[in-house]
Amino acid sequence: MSGISQDWEPVVIRKKAPTAAARKDEKAVNAARRAGAEIETVKKSNAGSNRAASSSTSLDTRKLDEDTENLSHEKVPTELKKAIMQARQDKKLTQAQLAQLINEKPQIIQEYESGKAIPNQQIISKLERALGAKLRGKK
């Protein structure tokens, strides 16, 4: 039995190092103060408040107030509205039937014919193919 020996070195079990959030909590900060460690505090602007990130919006609002330019989306031209309506009626199609032919919602056709839609070249191309008519200018 002389070949058996025991290892009597102590085993040290430690807790994991604190996470970033745990290092910032009040208990950890107070413990660090008691231990004499250096503590840096930084106040984030508007942290924890429901206010806008920048309270100095007076410049932006003044620019908006002074801006007289009328910004609006491009609308469907009158010629295109009439051409779509005429071609659809010549084929004896309803707006819903035409919409189904081009795989769009009926509301899209209604918006194009009323002139409220923002022109989309892909949809106009689909309409031209489905109606067999040239809707855009000379190509």
mmCIF file of N, CA and C in Angstrom:
data_model
loop_
_atom_site.group_PDB
_atom_site.id
_atom_site.type_symbol
_atom_site.label_atom_id
_atom_site.label_comp_id
_atom_site.label_asym_id
_atom_site.label_seq_id
_atom_site.Cartn_x
_atom_site.Cartn_y
_atom_site.Cartn_z
ATOM 1 N N MET A 1 0.804 -1.189 0.000
ATOM 2 C CA MET A 1 0.000 0.000 0.000
ATOM 3 C C MET A 1 0.846 1.253 0.000
ATOM 4 N N SER A 2 2.019 1.139 -0.321
ATOM 5 C CA SER A 2 2.905 2.288 -0.303
ATOM 6 C C SER A 2 2.742 3.172 -1.538
ATOM 7 N N GLY A 3 2.037 2.710 -2.630
ATOM 8 C CA GLY A 3 1.884 3.474 -3.861
ATOM 9 C C GLY A 3 0.731 4.467 -3.832
ATOM 10 N N ILE A 4 -0.043 4.489 -2.774
ATOM 11 C CA ILE A 4 -1.201 5.381 -2.721
ATOM 12 C C ILE A 4 -0.831 6.633 -1.944
ATOM 13 N N SER A 5 -1.113 7.791 -2.541
ATOM 14 C CA SER A 5 -0.890 9.051 -1.832
ATOM 15 C C SER A 5 -2.106 9.951 -2.027
ATOM 16 N N GLN A 6 -2.272 10.862 -1.123
ATOM 17 C CA GLN A 6 -3.419 11.757 -1.217
ATOM 18 C C GLN A 6 -2.937 13.176 -1.485
ATOM 19 N N ASP A 7 -3.771 13.883 -2.249
ATOM 20 C CA ASP A 7 -3.460 15.276 -2.579
ATOM 21 C C ASP A 7 -4.245 16.165 -1.632
ATOM 22 N N TRP A 8 -3.549 16.895 -0.765
ATOM 23 C CA TRP A 8 -4.225 17.710 0.230
ATOM 24 C C TRP A 8 -4.214 19.187 -0.110
ATOM 25 N N GLU A 9 -4.022 19.538 -1.394
ATOM 26 C CA GLU A 9 -4.035 20.953 -1.763
ATOM 27 C C GLU A 9 -5.461 21.483 -1.736
ATOM 28 N N PRO A 10 -5.647 22.681 -1.236
ATOM 29 C CA PRO A 10 -7.012 23.218 -1.143
ATOM 30 C C PRO A 10 -7.578 23.544 -2.533
ATOM 31 N N VAL A 11 -8.871 23.347 -2.660
ATOM 32 C CA VAL A 11 -9.587 23.684 -3.890
ATOM 33 C C VAL A 11 -10.380 24.954 -3.607
ATOM 34 N N VAL A 12 -10.172 25.988 -4.447
ATOM 35 C CA VAL A 12 -10.843 27.264 -4.247
ATOM 36 C C VAL A 12 -11.964 27.391 -5.280
ATOM 37 N N ILE A 13 -13.164 27.592 -4.800
ATOM 38 C CA ILE A 13 -14.319 27.777 -5.697
ATOM 39 C C ILE A 13 -14.735 29.234 -5.596
ATOM 40 N N ARG A 14 -14.757 29.896 -6.762
ATOM 41 C CA ARG A 14 -15.106 31.320 -6.780
ATOM 42 C C ARG A 14 -16.376 31.540 -7.588
ATOM 43 N N LYS A 15 -17.046 32.602 -7.246
ATOM 44 C CA LYS A 15 -18.210 33.007 -8.029
ATOM 45 C C LYS A 15 -17.722 33.644 -9.326
ATOM 46 N N LYS A 16 -18.632 33.673 -10.312
ATOM 47 C CA LYS A 16 -18.281 34.332 -11.577
ATOM 48 C C LYS A 16 -18.110 35.828 -11.335
ATOM 49 N N ALA A 17 -17.328 36.446 -12.195
ATOM 50 C CA ALA A 17 -17.147 37.889 -12.105
ATOM 51 C C ALA A 17 -18.498 38.551 -12.408
ATOM 52 N N PRO A 18 -18.782 39.667 -11.770
ATOM 53 C CA PRO A 18 -20.076 40.314 -11.999
ATOM 54 C C PRO A 18 -20.210 40.814 -13.443
ATOM 55 N N THR A 19 -21.428 40.762 -13.950
ATOM 56 C CA THR A 19 -21.685 41.257 -15.304
ATOM 57 C C THR A 19 -21.662 42.780 -15.281
ATOM 58 N N ALA A 20 -21.713 43.374 -16.452
ATOM 59 C CA ALA A 20 -21.667 44.840 -16.545
ATOM 60 C C ALA A 20 -22.853 45.458 -15.806
ATOM 61 N N ALA A 21 -24.014 44.852 -15.944
ATOM 62 C CA ALA A 21 -25.202 45.391 -15.281
ATOM 63 C C ALA A 21 -25.076 45.274 -13.767
ATOM 64 N N ALA A 22 -24.519 44.156 -13.300
ATOM 65 C CA ALA A 22 -24.368 43.953 -11.856
ATOM 66 C C ALA A 22 -23.343 44.921 -11.278
ATOM 67 N N ARG A 23 -22.336 45.277 -12.067
ATOM 68 C CA ARG A 23 -21.315 46.214 -11.583
ATOM 69 C C ARG A 23 -21.877 47.615 -11.437
ATOM 70 N N LYS A 24 -22.963 47.892 -12.135
ATOM 71 C CA LYS A 24 -23.523 49.240 -12.098
ATOM 72 C C LYS A 24 -24.624 49.395 -11.063
ATOM 73 N N ASP A 25 -25.083 48.283 -10.472
ATOM 74 C CA ASP A 25 -26.189 48.437 -9.540
ATOM 75 C C ASP A 25 -25.718 49.115 -8.259
ATOM 76 N N GLU A 26 -26.661 49.618 -7.499
ATOM 77 C CA GLU A 26 -26.354 50.472 -6.356
ATOM 78 C C GLU A 26 -25.516 49.754 -5.289
ATOM 79 N N LYS A 27 -25.823 48.491 -5.029
ATOM 80 C CA LYS A 27 -25.070 47.735 -4.003
ATOM 81 C C LYS A 27 -23.597 47.617 -4.381
ATOM 82 N N ALA A 28 -23.353 47.290 -5.668
ATOM 83 C CA ALA A 28 -21.974 47.113 -6.121
ATOM 84 C C ALA A 28 -21.208 48.432 -6.059
ATOM 85 N N VAL A 29 -21.868 49.515 -6.408
ATOM 86 C CA VAL A 29 -21.217 50.825 -6.378
ATOM 87 C C VAL A 29 -20.879 51.204 -4.935
ATOM 88 N N ASN A 30 -21.814 50.972 -4.011
ATOM 89 C CA ASN A 30 -21.551 51.289 -2.597
ATOM 90 C C ASN A 30 -20.427 50.437 -2.037
ATOM 91 N N ALA A 31 -20.385 49.165 -2.417
ATOM 92 C CA ALA A 31 -19.311 48.284 -1.953
ATOM 93 C C ALA A 31 -17.969 48.771 -2.488
ATOM 94 N N ALA A 32 -17.928 49.225 -3.732
ATOM 95 C CA ALA A 32 -16.690 49.745 -4.316
ATOM 96 C C ALA A 32 -16.252 51.020 -3.612
ATOM 97 N N ARG A 33 -17.225 51.859 -3.226
ATOM 98 C CA ARG A 33 -16.881 53.085 -2.493
ATOM 99 C C ARG A 33 -16.249 52.743 -1.141
ATOM 100 N N ARG A 34 -16.849 51.765 -0.453
ATOM 101 C CA ARG A 34 -16.306 51.364 0.853
ATOM 102 C C ARG A 34 -14.894 50.797 0.713
ATOM 103 N N ALA A 35 -14.660 50.103 -0.397
ATOM 104 C CA ALA A 35 -13.339 49.503 -0.608
ATOM 105 C C ALA A 35 -12.326 50.547 -1.084
ATOM 106 N N GLY A 36 -12.786 51.748 -1.413
ATOM 107 C CA GLY A 36 -11.875 52.817 -1.818
ATOM 108 C C GLY A 36 -11.541 52.796 -3.303
ATOM 109 N N ALA A 37 -12.306 52.074 -4.092
ATOM 110 C CA ALA A 37 -12.031 52.026 -5.526
ATOM 111 C C ALA A 37 -12.502 53.326 -6.193
ATOM 112 N N GLU A 38 -11.890 53.640 -7.324
ATOM 113 C CA GLU A 38 -12.299 54.834 -8.064
ATOM 114 C C GLU A 38 -13.613 54.554 -8.775
ATOM 115 N N ILE A 39 -14.518 55.504 -8.682
ATOM 116 C CA ILE A 39 -15.834 55.341 -9.314
ATOM 117 C C ILE A 39 -16.071 56.532 -10.224
ATOM 118 N N GLU A 40 -16.440 56.230 -11.452
ATOM 119 C CA GLU A 40 -16.723 57.291 -12.419
ATOM 120 C C GLU A 40 -18.215 57.274 -12.718
ATOM 121 N N THR A 41 -18.836 58.425 -12.576
ATOM 122 C CA THR A 41 -20.261 58.509 -12.900
ATOM 123 C C THR A 41 -20.441 59.430 -14.088
ATOM 124 N N VAL A 42 -21.236 58.973 -15.035
ATOM 125 C CA VAL A 42 -21.495 59.755 -16.245
ATOM 126 C C VAL A 42 -22.997 59.845 -16.416
ATOM 127 N N LYS A 43 -23.521 61.054 -16.515
ATOM 128 C CA LYS A 43 -24.959 61.230 -16.722
ATOM 129 C C LYS A 43 -25.218 61.271 -18.211
ATOM 130 N N LYS A 44 -26.086 60.368 -18.659
ATOM 131 C CA LYS A 44 -26.457 60.360 -20.069
ATOM 132 C C LYS A 44 -27.513 61.432 -20.274
ATOM 133 N N SER A 45 -27.451 62.085 -21.418
ATOM 134 C CA SER A 45 -28.410 63.151 -21.660
ATOM 135 C C SER A 45 -29.793 62.551 -21.861
ATOM 136 N N ASN A 46 -30.760 63.098 -21.182
ATOM 137 C CA ASN A 46 -32.159 62.676 -21.258
ATOM 138 C C ASN A 46 -32.357 61.213 -20.890
ATOM 139 N N ALA A 47 -31.461 60.665 -20.092
ATOM 140 C CA ALA A 47 -31.587 59.255 -19.717
ATOM 141 C C ALA A 47 -32.783 59.090 -18.789
ATOM 142 N N GLY A 48 -33.595 58.123 -19.093
ATOM 143 C CA GLY A 48 -34.739 57.824 -18.247
ATOM 144 C C GLY A 48 -35.865 58.819 -18.349
ATOM 145 N N SER A 49 -35.814 59.685 -19.317
ATOM 146 C CA SER A 49 -36.905 60.640 -19.474
ATOM 147 C C SER A 49 -37.641 60.345 -20.767
ATOM 148 N N ASN A 50 -38.803 60.880 -20.874
ATOM 149 C CA ASN A 50 -39.627 60.621 -22.050
ATOM 150 C C ASN A 50 -39.546 61.787 -23.031
ATOM 151 N N ARG A 51 -38.609 62.658 -22.811
ATOM 152 C CA ARG A 51 -38.463 63.810 -23.688
ATOM 153 C C ARG A 51 -37.716 63.430 -24.952
ATOM 154 N N ALA A 52 -37.867 64.235 -25.958
ATOM 155 C CA ALA A 52 -37.173 63.984 -27.226
ATOM 156 C C ALA A 52 -35.674 64.048 -27.008
ATOM 157 N N ALA A 53 -34.930 63.399 -27.887
ATOM 158 C CA ALA A 53 -33.479 63.350 -27.742
ATOM 159 C C ALA A 53 -32.865 64.735 -27.787
ATOM 160 N N SER A 54 -33.446 65.600 -28.569
ATOM 161 C CA SER A 54 -32.920 66.951 -28.662
ATOM 162 C C SER A 54 -34.021 67.937 -28.315
ATOM 163 N N SER A 55 -33.786 68.747 -27.326
ATOM 164 C CA SER A 55 -34.818 69.713 -26.943
ATOM 165 C C SER A 55 -34.679 71.009 -27.736
ATOM 166 N N SER A 56 -33.638 71.125 -28.535
ATOM 167 C CA SER A 56 -33.420 72.345 -29.311
ATOM 168 C C SER A 56 -33.976 72.182 -30.722
ATOM 169 N N THR A 57 -35.285 72.006 -30.828
ATOM 170 C CA THR A 57 -35.901 71.825 -32.139
ATOM 171 C C THR A 57 -36.369 73.148 -32.725
ATOM 172 N N SER A 58 -36.080 74.249 -32.041
ATOM 173 C CA SER A 58 -36.559 75.543 -32.519
ATOM 174 C C SER A 58 -36.006 75.874 -33.899
ATOM 175 N N LEU A 59 -34.770 75.468 -34.187
ATOM 176 C CA LEU A 59 -34.199 75.736 -35.508
ATOM 177 C C LEU A 59 -34.957 74.959 -36.583
ATOM 178 N N ASP A 60 -35.228 73.691 -36.310
ATOM 179 C CA ASP A 60 -35.937 72.866 -37.279
ATOM 180 C C ASP A 60 -37.355 73.371 -37.509
ATOM 181 N N THR A 61 -38.033 73.720 -36.427
ATOM 182 C CA THR A 61 -39.408 74.188 -36.580
ATOM 183 C C THR A 61 -39.442 75.532 -37.287
ATOM 184 N N ARG A 62 -38.440 76.365 -37.040
ATOM 185 C CA ARG A 62 -38.396 77.655 -37.732
ATOM 186 C C ARG A 62 -38.212 77.436 -39.232
ATOM 187 N N LYS A 63 -37.320 76.496 -39.598
ATOM 188 C CA LYS A 63 -37.110 76.197 -41.020
ATOM 189 C C LYS A 63 -38.391 75.698 -41.656
ATOM 190 N N LEU A 64 -39.113 74.848 -40.934
ATOM 191 C CA LEU A 64 -40.373 74.331 -41.472
ATOM 192 C C LEU A 64 -41.399 75.438 -41.633
ATOM 193 N N ASP A 65 -41.447 76.343 -40.663
ATOM 194 C CA ASP A 65 -42.397 77.454 -40.749
ATOM 195 C C ASP A 65 -42.068 78.378 -41.919
ATOM 196 N N GLU A 66 -40.764 78.596 -42.152
ATOM 197 C CA GLU A 66 -40.362 79.499 -43.224
ATOM 198 C C GLU A 66 -40.440 78.853 -44.602
ATOM 199 N N ASP A 67 -40.500 77.546 -44.642
ATOM 200 C CA ASP A 67 -40.517 76.820 -45.910
ATOM 201 C C ASP A 67 -41.852 77.046 -46.616
ATOM 202 N N THR A 68 -41.778 77.597 -47.808
ATOM 203 C CA THR A 68 -43.004 77.869 -48.569
ATOM 204 C C THR A 68 -43.165 76.898 -49.726
ATOM 205 N N GLU A 69 -42.196 76.033 -49.920
ATOM 206 C CA GLU A 69 -42.257 75.082 -51.021
ATOM 207 C C GLU A 69 -43.372 74.071 -50.762
ATOM 208 N N ASN A 70 -44.166 73.803 -51.774
ATOM 209 C CA ASN A 70 -45.265 72.860 -51.655
ATOM 210 C C ASN A 70 -44.759 71.476 -52.055
ATOM 211 N N LEU A 71 -44.645 70.591 -51.094
ATOM 212 C CA LEU A 71 -44.148 69.251 -51.367
ATOM 213 C C LEU A 71 -45.330 68.294 -51.482
ATOM 214 N N SER A 72 -45.434 67.623 -52.626
ATOM 215 C CA SER A 72 -46.499 66.640 -52.799
ATOM 216 C C SER A 72 -46.015 65.577 -53.767
ATOM 217 N N HIS A 73 -46.665 64.420 -53.693
ATOM 218 C CA HIS A 73 -46.303 63.319 -54.577
ATOM 219 C C HIS A 73 -46.819 63.574 -55.977
ATOM 220 N N GLU A 74 -46.132 62.967 -56.924
ATOM 221 C CA GLU A 74 -46.579 63.033 -58.304
ATOM 222 C C GLU A 74 -47.865 62.216 -58.422
ATOM 223 N N LYS A 75 -48.854 62.751 -59.114
ATOM 224 C CA LYS A 75 -50.138 62.070 -59.280
ATOM 225 C C LYS A 75 -50.254 61.566 -60.715
ATOM 226 N N VAL A 76 -51.234 60.700 -60.929
ATOM 227 C CA VAL A 76 -51.475 60.150 -62.263
ATOM 228 C C VAL A 76 -51.978 61.283 -63.161
ATOM 229 N N PRO A 77 -51.357 61.477 -64.345
ATOM 230 C CA PRO A 77 -51.816 62.541 -65.242
ATOM 231 C C PRO A 77 -53.229 62.258 -65.777
ATOM 232 N N THR A 78 -53.927 63.308 -66.127
ATOM 233 C CA THR A 78 -55.299 63.191 -66.618
ATOM 234 C C THR A 78 -55.374 62.310 -67.861
ATOM 235 N N GLU A 79 -54.389 62.440 -68.772
ATOM 236 C CA GLU A 79 -54.413 61.638 -70.005
ATOM 237 C C GLU A 79 -54.346 60.149 -69.673
ATOM 238 N N LEU A 80 -53.526 59.784 -68.691
ATOM 239 C CA LEU A 80 -53.384 58.378 -68.316
ATOM 240 C C LEU A 80 -54.666 57.859 -67.675
ATOM 241 N N LYS A 81 -55.291 58.676 -66.826
ATOM 242 C CA LYS A 81 -56.564 58.284 -66.209
ATOM 243 C C LYS A 81 -57.594 57.952 -67.281
ATOM 244 N N LYS A 82 -57.737 58.871 -68.230
ATOM 245 C CA LYS A 82 -58.735 58.690 -69.287
ATOM 246 C C LYS A 82 -58.403 57.498 -70.173
ATOM 247 N N ALA A 83 -57.119 57.298 -70.460
ATOM 248 C CA ALA A 83 -56.707 56.183 -71.312
ATOM 249 C C ALA A 83 -57.005 54.845 -70.645
ATOM 250 N N ILE A 84 -56.754 54.743 -69.344
ATOM 251 C CA ILE A 84 -57.033 53.492 -68.621
ATOM 252 C C ILE A 84 -58.525 53.218 -68.619
ATOM 253 N N MET A 85 -59.313 54.252 -68.285
ATOM 254 C CA MET A 85 -60.772 54.094 -68.253
ATOM 255 C C MET A 85 -61.328 53.671 -69.603
ATOM 256 N N GLN A 86 -60.878 54.343 -70.664
ATOM 257 C CA GLN A 86 -61.380 54.070 -72.012
ATOM 258 C C GLN A 86 -61.010 52.648 -72.452
ATOM 259 N N ALA A 87 -59.757 52.254 -72.238
ATOM 260 C CA ALA A 87 -59.308 50.922 -72.639
ATOM 261 C C ALA A 87 -60.047 49.843 -71.855
ATOM 262 N N ARG A 88 -60.298 50.086 -70.571
ATOM 263 C CA ARG A 88 -61.015 49.111 -69.743
ATOM 264 C C ARG A 88 -62.459 48.969 -70.209
ATOM 265 N N GLN A 89 -63.101 50.089 -70.531
ATOM 266 C CA GLN A 89 -64.496 50.045 -70.989
ATOM 267 C C GLN A 89 -64.607 49.418 -72.373
ATOM 268 N N ASP A 90 -63.595 49.632 -73.220
ATOM 269 C CA ASP A 90 -63.594 49.014 -74.553
ATOM 270 C C ASP A 90 -63.534 47.489 -74.436
ATOM 271 N N LYS A 91 -62.814 46.986 -73.443
ATOM 272 C CA LYS A 91 -62.699 45.539 -73.234
ATOM 273 C C LYS A 91 -63.868 44.997 -72.420
ATOM 274 N N LYS A 92 -64.788 45.906 -71.996
ATOM 275 C CA LYS A 92 -65.954 45.556 -71.183
ATOM 276 C C LYS A 92 -65.545 44.856 -69.874
ATOM 277 N N LEU A 93 -64.576 45.461 -69.190
ATOM 278 C CA LEU A 93 -64.089 44.938 -67.918
ATOM 279 C C LEU A 93 -64.478 45.886 -66.778
ATOM 280 N N THR A 94 -64.759 45.321 -65.615
ATOM 281 C CA THR A 94 -64.946 46.159 -64.431
ATOM 282 C C THR A 94 -63.572 46.429 -63.832
ATOM 283 N N GLN A 95 -63.530 47.350 -62.883
ATOM 284 C CA GLN A 95 -62.252 47.637 -62.212
ATOM 285 C C GLN A 95 -61.750 46.391 -61.484
ATOM 286 N N ALA A 96 -62.671 45.640 -60.870
ATOM 287 C CA ALA A 96 -62.278 44.438 -60.126
ATOM 288 C C ALA A 96 -61.723 43.370 -61.074
ATOM 289 N N GLN A 97 -62.337 43.222 -62.241
ATOM 290 C CA GLN A 97 -61.855 42.224 -63.204
ATOM 291 C C GLN A 97 -60.473 42.596 -63.722
ATOM 292 N N LEU A 98 -60.288 43.871 -64.032
ATOM 293 C CA LEU A 98 -58.978 44.337 -64.506
ATOM 294 C C LEU A 98 -57.916 44.121 -63.429
ATOM 295 N N ALA A 99 -58.275 44.428 -62.188
ATOM 296 C CA ALA A 99 -57.338 44.244 -61.076
ATOM 297 C C ALA A 99 -56.940 42.778 -60.954
ATOM 298 N N GLN A 100 -57.900 41.887 -61.146
ATOM 299 C CA GLN A 100 -57.606 40.456 -61.054
ATOM 300 C C GLN A 100 -56.684 40.025 -62.195
ATOM 301 N N LEU A 101 -56.879 40.595 -63.371
ATOM 302 C CA LEU A 101 -56.037 40.258 -64.523
ATOM 303 C C LEU A 101 -54.568 40.622 -64.283
ATOM 304 N N ILE A 102 -54.339 41.728 -63.598
ATOM 305 C CA ILE A 102 -52.958 42.181 -63.391
ATOM 306 C C ILE A 102 -52.431 41.820 -61.993
ATOM 307 N N ASN A 103 -53.216 41.024 -61.248
ATOM 308 C CA ASN A 103 -52.820 40.578 -59.902
ATOM 309 C C ASN A 103 -52.564 41.742 -58.945
ATOM 310 N N GLU A 104 -53.466 42.703 -58.960
ATOM 311 C CA GLU A 104 -53.403 43.821 -58.015
ATOM 312 C C GLU A 104 -54.766 43.934 -57.339
ATOM 313 N N LYS A 105 -54.858 44.779 -56.325
ATOM 314 C CA LYS A 105 -56.126 44.985 -55.628
ATOM 315 C C LYS A 105 -57.011 45.914 -56.461
ATOM 316 N N PRO A 106 -58.326 45.734 -56.399
ATOM 317 C CA PRO A 106 -59.234 46.639 -57.128
ATOM 318 C C PRO A 106 -59.042 48.106 -56.737
ATOM 319 N N GLN A 107 -58.632 48.332 -55.513
ATOM 320 C CA GLN A 107 -58.407 49.702 -55.039
ATOM 321 C C GLN A 107 -57.336 50.402 -55.879
ATOM 322 N N ILE A 108 -56.342 49.647 -56.360
ATOM 323 C CA ILE A 108 -55.271 50.222 -57.181
ATOM 324 C C ILE A 108 -55.857 50.792 -58.466
ATOM 325 N N ILE A 109 -56.717 50.011 -59.122
ATOM 326 C CA ILE A 109 -57.338 50.468 -60.372
ATOM 327 C C ILE A 109 -58.188 51.704 -60.103
ATOM 328 N N GLN A 110 -58.921 51.678 -59.008
ATOM 329 C CA GLN A 110 -59.763 52.824 -58.640
ATOM 330 C C GLN A 110 -58.909 54.074 -58.428
ATOM 331 N N GLU A 111 -57.782 53.918 -57.748
ATOM 332 C CA GLU A 111 -56.902 55.067 -57.494
ATOM 333 C C GLU A 111 -56.306 55.604 -58.790
ATOM 334 N N TYR A 112 -55.934 54.704 -59.727
ATOM 335 C CA TYR A 112 -55.380 55.153 -61.003
ATOM 336 C C TYR A 112 -56.436 55.905 -61.805
ATOM 337 N N GLU A 113 -57.665 55.394 -61.821
ATOM 338 C CA GLU A 113 -58.712 56.031 -62.613
ATOM 339 C C GLU A 113 -59.207 57.330 -61.984
ATOM 340 N N SER A 114 -59.070 57.466 -60.658
ATOM 341 C CA SER A 114 -59.491 58.713 -60.010
ATOM 342 C C SER A 114 -58.348 59.723 -59.964
ATOM 343 N N GLY A 115 -57.116 59.271 -60.289
ATOM 344 C CA GLY A 115 -55.974 60.184 -60.319
ATOM 345 C C GLY A 115 -55.296 60.351 -58.982
ATOM 346 N N LYS A 116 -55.632 59.532 -58.009
ATOM 347 C CA LYS A 116 -55.043 59.666 -56.674
ATOM 348 C C LYS A 116 -53.777 58.834 -56.491
ATOM 349 N N ALA A 117 -53.530 57.895 -57.388
ATOM 350 C CA ALA A 117 -52.390 56.994 -57.244
ATOM 351 C C ALA A 117 -51.076 57.702 -57.566
ATOM 352 N N ILE A 118 -50.009 57.193 -56.968
ATOM 353 C CA ILE A 118 -48.659 57.635 -57.318
ATOM 354 C C ILE A 118 -48.222 56.716 -58.453
ATOM 355 N N PRO A 119 -47.888 57.268 -59.614
ATOM 356 C CA PRO A 119 -47.583 56.421 -60.773
ATOM 357 C C PRO A 119 -46.458 55.427 -60.512
ATOM 358 N N ASN A 120 -46.706 54.176 -60.880
ATOM 359 C CA ASN A 120 -45.730 53.111 -60.743
ATOM 360 C C ASN A 120 -45.588 52.480 -62.127
ATOM 361 N N GLN A 121 -44.389 52.532 -62.681
ATOM 362 C CA GLN A 121 -44.180 52.067 -64.054
ATOM 363 C C GLN A 121 -44.484 50.578 -64.220
ATOM 364 N N GLN A 122 -44.258 49.784 -63.185
ATOM 365 C CA GLN A 122 -44.551 48.351 -63.277
ATOM 366 C C GLN A 122 -46.048 48.105 -63.414
ATOM 367 N N ILE A 123 -46.843 48.829 -62.628
ATOM 368 C CA ILE A 123 -48.293 48.659 -62.702
ATOM 369 C C ILE A 123 -48.807 49.169 -64.041
ATOM 370 N N ILE A 124 -48.262 50.269 -64.515
ATOM 371 C CA ILE A 124 -48.691 50.798 -65.818
ATOM 372 C C ILE A 124 -48.352 49.797 -66.920
ATOM 373 N N SER A 125 -47.196 49.145 -66.821
ATOM 374 C CA SER A 125 -46.833 48.113 -67.803
ATOM 375 C C SER A 125 -47.820 46.956 -67.763
ATOM 376 N N LYS A 126 -48.204 46.517 -66.567
ATOM 377 C CA LYS A 126 -49.182 45.438 -66.434
ATOM 378 C C LYS A 126 -50.509 45.841 -67.066
ATOM 379 N N LEU A 127 -50.908 47.092 -66.823
ATOM 380 C CA LEU A 127 -52.173 47.580 -67.391
ATOM 381 C C LEU A 127 -52.105 47.588 -68.914
ATOM 382 N N GLU A 128 -50.984 48.028 -69.471
ATOM 383 C CA GLU A 128 -50.822 48.062 -70.926
ATOM 384 C C GLU A 128 -50.938 46.658 -71.515
ATOM 385 N N ARG A 129 -50.305 45.680 -70.869
ATOM 386 C CA ARG A 129 -50.377 44.306 -71.377
ATOM 387 C C ARG A 129 -51.789 43.755 -71.277
ATOM 388 N N ALA A 130 -52.465 43.969 -70.127
ATOM 389 C CA ALA A 130 -53.786 43.418 -69.898
ATOM 390 C C ALA A 130 -54.836 44.062 -70.814
ATOM 391 N N LEU A 131 -54.676 45.367 -71.077
ATOM 392 C CA LEU A 131 -55.670 46.081 -71.889
ATOM 393 C C LEU A 131 -55.297 46.072 -73.379
ATOM 394 N N GLY A 132 -54.069 45.714 -73.678
ATOM 395 C CA GLY A 132 -53.638 45.699 -75.077
ATOM 396 C C GLY A 132 -53.604 47.098 -75.677
ATOM 397 N N ALA A 133 -53.310 48.085 -74.872
ATOM 398 C CA ALA A 133 -53.297 49.458 -75.339
ATOM 399 C C ALA A 133 -52.051 50.160 -74.801
ATOM 400 N N LYS A 134 -51.586 51.160 -75.554
ATOM 401 C CA LYS A 134 -50.448 51.949 -75.130
ATOM 402 C C LYS A 134 -50.968 53.082 -74.263
ATOM 403 N N LEU A 135 -50.604 53.089 -72.990
ATOM 404 C CA LEU A 135 -51.119 54.085 -72.041
ATOM 405 C C LEU A 135 -50.130 55.232 -71.840
ATOM 406 N N ARG A 136 -48.858 54.936 -71.950
ATOM 407 C CA ARG A 136 -47.840 55.968 -71.757
ATOM 408 C C ARG A 136 -47.564 56.667 -73.086
ATOM 409 N N GLY A 137 -46.746 57.685 -73.027
ATOM 410 C CA GLY A 137 -46.413 58.455 -74.224
ATOM 411 C C GLY A 137 -45.740 57.602 -75.281
ATOM 412 N N LYS A 138 -45.288 58.238 -76.327
ATOM 413 C CA LYS A 138 -44.686 57.537 -77.453
ATOM 414 C C LYS A 138 -43.392 56.869 -77.027
ATOM 415 N N LYS A 139 -43.255 55.600 -77.382
ATOM 416 C CA LYS A 139 -42.043 54.856 -77.013
ATOM 417 C C LYS A 139 -41.118 54.757 -78.196
#
